[in-house]
Coordinates of C-alpha atoms in Angstrom, one line a residue:
Chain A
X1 CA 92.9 93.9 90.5
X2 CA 94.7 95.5 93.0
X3 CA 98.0 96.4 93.0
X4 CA 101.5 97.1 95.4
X5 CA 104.4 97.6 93.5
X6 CA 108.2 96.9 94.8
X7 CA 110.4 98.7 92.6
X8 CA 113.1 95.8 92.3
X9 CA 113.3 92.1 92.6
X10 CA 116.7 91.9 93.5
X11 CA 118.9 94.6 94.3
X12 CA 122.8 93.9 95.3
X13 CA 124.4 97.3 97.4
X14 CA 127.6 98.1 98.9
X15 CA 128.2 98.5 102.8
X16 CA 127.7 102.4 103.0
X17 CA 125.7 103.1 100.6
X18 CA 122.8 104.9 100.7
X19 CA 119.5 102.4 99.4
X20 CA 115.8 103.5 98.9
X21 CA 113.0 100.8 98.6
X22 CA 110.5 101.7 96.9
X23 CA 106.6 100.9 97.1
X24 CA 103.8 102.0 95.4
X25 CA 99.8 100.7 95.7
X26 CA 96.8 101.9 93.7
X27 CA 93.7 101.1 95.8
X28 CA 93.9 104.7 97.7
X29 CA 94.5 102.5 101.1
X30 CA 96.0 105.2 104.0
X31 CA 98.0 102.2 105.8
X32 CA 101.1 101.0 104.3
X33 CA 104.0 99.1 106.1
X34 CA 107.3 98.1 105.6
X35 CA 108.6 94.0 106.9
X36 CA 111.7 92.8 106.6
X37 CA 111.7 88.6 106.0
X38 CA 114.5 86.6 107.8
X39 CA 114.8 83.0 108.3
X40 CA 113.1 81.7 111.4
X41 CA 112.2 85.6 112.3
X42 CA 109.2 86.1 110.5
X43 CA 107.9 89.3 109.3
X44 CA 109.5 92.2 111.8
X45 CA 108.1 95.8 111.4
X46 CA 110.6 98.3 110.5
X47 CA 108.2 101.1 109.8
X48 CA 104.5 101.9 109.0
X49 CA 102.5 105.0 107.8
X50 CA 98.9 105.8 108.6
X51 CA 98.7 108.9 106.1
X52 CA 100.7 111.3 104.0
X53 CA 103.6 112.5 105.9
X54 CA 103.0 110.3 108.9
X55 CA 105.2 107.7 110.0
X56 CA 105.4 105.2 113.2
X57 CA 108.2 103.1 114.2
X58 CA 107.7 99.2 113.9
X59 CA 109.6 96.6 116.2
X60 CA 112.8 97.3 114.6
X61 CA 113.7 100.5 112.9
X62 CA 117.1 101.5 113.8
X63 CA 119.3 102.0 110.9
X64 CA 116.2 102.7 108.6
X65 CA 113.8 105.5 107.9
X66 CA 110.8 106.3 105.9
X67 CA 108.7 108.7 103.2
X68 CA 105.7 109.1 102.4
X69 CA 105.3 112.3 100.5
X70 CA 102.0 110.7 98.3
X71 CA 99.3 108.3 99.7
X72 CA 100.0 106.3 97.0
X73 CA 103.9 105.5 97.9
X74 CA 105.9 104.6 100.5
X75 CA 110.0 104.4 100.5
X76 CA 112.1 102.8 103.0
X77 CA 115.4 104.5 103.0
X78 CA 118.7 102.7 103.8
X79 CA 121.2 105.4 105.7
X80 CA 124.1 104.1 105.5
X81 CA 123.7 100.2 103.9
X82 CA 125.1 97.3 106.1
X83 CA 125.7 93.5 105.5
X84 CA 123.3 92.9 108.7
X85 CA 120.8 94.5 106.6
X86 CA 120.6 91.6 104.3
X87 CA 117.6 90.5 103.8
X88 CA 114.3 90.3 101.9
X89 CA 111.7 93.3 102.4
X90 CA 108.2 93.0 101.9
X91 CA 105.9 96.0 101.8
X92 CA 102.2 96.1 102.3
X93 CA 99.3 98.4 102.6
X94 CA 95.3 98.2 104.2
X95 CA 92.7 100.2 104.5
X96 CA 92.1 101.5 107.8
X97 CA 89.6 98.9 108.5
X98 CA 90.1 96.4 111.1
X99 CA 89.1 93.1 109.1
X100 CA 90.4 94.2 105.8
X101 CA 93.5 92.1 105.0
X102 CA 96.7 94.2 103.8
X103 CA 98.0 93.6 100.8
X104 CA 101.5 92.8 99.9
X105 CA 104.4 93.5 97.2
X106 CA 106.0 90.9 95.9
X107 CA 109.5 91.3 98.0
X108 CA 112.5 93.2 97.5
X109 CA 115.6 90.7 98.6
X110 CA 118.6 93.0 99.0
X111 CA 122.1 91.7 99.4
X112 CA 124.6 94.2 100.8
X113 CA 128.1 93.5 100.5
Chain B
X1 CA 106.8 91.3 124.4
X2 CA 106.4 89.0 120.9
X3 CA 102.3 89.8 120.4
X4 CA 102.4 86.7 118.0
X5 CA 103.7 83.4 118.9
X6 CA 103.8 80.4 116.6
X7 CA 106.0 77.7 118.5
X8 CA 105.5 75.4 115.4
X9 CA 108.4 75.8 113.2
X10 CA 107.5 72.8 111.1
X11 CA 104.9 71.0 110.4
X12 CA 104.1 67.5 108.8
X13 CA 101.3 66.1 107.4
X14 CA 100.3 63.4 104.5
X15 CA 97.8 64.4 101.6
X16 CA 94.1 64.3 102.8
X17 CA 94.5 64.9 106.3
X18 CA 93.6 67.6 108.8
X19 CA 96.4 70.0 110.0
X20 CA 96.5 72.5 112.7
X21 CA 98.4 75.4 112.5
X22 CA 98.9 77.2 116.1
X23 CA 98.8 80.6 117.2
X24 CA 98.7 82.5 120.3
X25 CA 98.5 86.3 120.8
X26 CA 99.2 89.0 123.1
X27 CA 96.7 91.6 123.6
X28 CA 95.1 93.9 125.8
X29 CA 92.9 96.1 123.3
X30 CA 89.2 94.5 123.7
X31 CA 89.1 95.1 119.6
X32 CA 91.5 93.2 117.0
X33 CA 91.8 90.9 114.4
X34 CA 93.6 88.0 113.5
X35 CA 94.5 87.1 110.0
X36 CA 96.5 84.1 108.4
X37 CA 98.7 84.1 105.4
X38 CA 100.4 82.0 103.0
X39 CA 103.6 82.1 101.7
X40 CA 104.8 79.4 99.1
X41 CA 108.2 79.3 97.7
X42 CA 107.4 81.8 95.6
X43 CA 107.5 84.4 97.8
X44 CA 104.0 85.9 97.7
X45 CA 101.9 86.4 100.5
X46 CA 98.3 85.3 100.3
X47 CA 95.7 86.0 102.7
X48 CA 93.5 83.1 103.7
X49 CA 91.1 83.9 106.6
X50 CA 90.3 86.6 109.2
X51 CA 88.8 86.4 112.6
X52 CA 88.1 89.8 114.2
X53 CA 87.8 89.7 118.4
X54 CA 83.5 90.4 118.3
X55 CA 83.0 87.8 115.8
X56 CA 80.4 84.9 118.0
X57 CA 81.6 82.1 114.9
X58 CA 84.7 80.9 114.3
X59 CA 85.9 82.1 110.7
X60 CA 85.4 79.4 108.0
X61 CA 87.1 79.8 104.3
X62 CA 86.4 76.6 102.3
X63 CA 89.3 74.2 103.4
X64 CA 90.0 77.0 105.9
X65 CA 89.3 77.4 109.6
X66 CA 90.3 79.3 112.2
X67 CA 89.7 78.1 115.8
X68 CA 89.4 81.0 117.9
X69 CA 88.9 80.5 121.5
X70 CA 89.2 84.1 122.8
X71 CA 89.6 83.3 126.6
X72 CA 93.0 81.4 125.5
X73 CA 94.4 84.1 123.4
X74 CA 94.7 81.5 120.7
X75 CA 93.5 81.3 117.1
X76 CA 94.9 78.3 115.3
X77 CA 94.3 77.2 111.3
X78 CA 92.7 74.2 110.5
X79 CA 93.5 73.0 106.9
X80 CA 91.0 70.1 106.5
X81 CA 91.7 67.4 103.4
X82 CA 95.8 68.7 102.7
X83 CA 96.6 68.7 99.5
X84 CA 100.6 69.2 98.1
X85 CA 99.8 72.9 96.9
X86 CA 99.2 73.3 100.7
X87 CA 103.2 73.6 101.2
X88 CA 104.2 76.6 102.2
X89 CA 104.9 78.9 105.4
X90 CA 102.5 80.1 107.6
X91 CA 101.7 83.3 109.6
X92 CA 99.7 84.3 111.6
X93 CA 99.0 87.8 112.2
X94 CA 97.2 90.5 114.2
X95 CA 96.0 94.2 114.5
X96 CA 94.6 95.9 116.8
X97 CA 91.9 98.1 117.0
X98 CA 92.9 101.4 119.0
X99 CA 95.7 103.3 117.7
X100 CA 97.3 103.1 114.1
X101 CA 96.4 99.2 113.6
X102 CA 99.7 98.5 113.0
X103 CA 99.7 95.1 111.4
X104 CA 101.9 92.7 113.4
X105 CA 103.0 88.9 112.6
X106 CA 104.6 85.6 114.3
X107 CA 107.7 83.8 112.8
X108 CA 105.6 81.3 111.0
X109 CA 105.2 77.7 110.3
X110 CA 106.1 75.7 107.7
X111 CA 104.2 72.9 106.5
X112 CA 105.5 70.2 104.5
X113 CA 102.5 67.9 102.9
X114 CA 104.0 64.2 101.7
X115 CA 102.0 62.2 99.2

């Protein structure tokens, strides 16, 4: 069965504070993405890997940034946490295949207050 | 420019009837595909159907189609015969086929299916 892994359900941070999401998927796929999930917004990119080391922007990426150090794991840092950044995140990876679906963690919803 | 666009934010239908589900998309790469998803209240996402841009038949997955008429940009879900499990959001999605494939979605639909 395959498998992506968020490393918390629910998280609660302070404004300031430094968070890392983490996200890990054991079918050897080289995409993996980060989303973040907002009412009436949909899913928005914040960043997505293509290999080891690699990284590209999504749609909205300011204020985050991104590791990938092993194919199998991808983290989304959190800087310098902020109550805008409220939200749940949702991470996801795919093969490199066009018409193979990605699949997806089951959703890290962080509160920063 | 949104690549995705669902302009249904809700959606109402009773049990046993159709639904469609609209999307239109943005694209100049001659090679992509579109997906669907669902997302009940529990959060998950499920994938239900995939339509790539060569494909000559429109995708079917049991009470799943996806009506792709290419020279619209649109590919819109059909949910024949609703049934109440069939609440949930909706998204639509797409990658394309040059570059990274990064995997991009619209703000979704929810449906709501009454008894």
């Amino acid at each position: 069965d395959v498998k992506v892994t968020q490393s918390s359900r629910y998280l609660v941070k302070r404004t300031g504070e430094k968070v890392f999401l983490e996200c890990v998927q054991d079918m050897d796929h080289e995409n993996m993405f980060w989303y973040r999930q907002d009412p009436g917004l949909g899913l928005r990119l914040i960043y997505f890997s293509y290999d080891v080391k690699m990284k590209e922007k999504g749609d909205i990426p300011e204020g985050y940034s991104v590791s990938r150090e092993k194919k199998e794991r991808f983290s989304l840092i959190l800087e310098s946490a902020s109550t805008n950044q409220t939200s749940m995140y949702l991470c996801a990876s795919s093969l490199t295949v066009l018409e193979k679906q990605a699949f997806f963690g089951q959703g890290t919803r962080l509160t920063v207050v | 420019a949104q690549k995705i666009t669902q302009t249904q934010p809700g959606m109402f239908v009773q049990e046993k009837e159709a639904v469609t589900l609209d999307c239109t998309y943005d694209t100049s790469d001659p090679s992509y595909g579109l997906f669907w998803y669902k997302q009940p209240s529990s959060g998950e996402m499920i994938f239900l159907i995939y339509q790539g841009s060569y494909d000559q038949q429109n995708a079917t997955e049991g009470r799943y189609s996806l009506n792709f008429q290419k020279a619209r940009k649109s590919a819109n879900l059909v949910i024949s015969a609703s049934q109440l499990g069939d609440s949930a959001m909706y998204f639509c999605a797409m990658r394309e086929g040059r570059g990274f494939q990064k995997l991009v979605f619209g703000t979704g639909t929810r449906l709501l299916v009454s008894p």
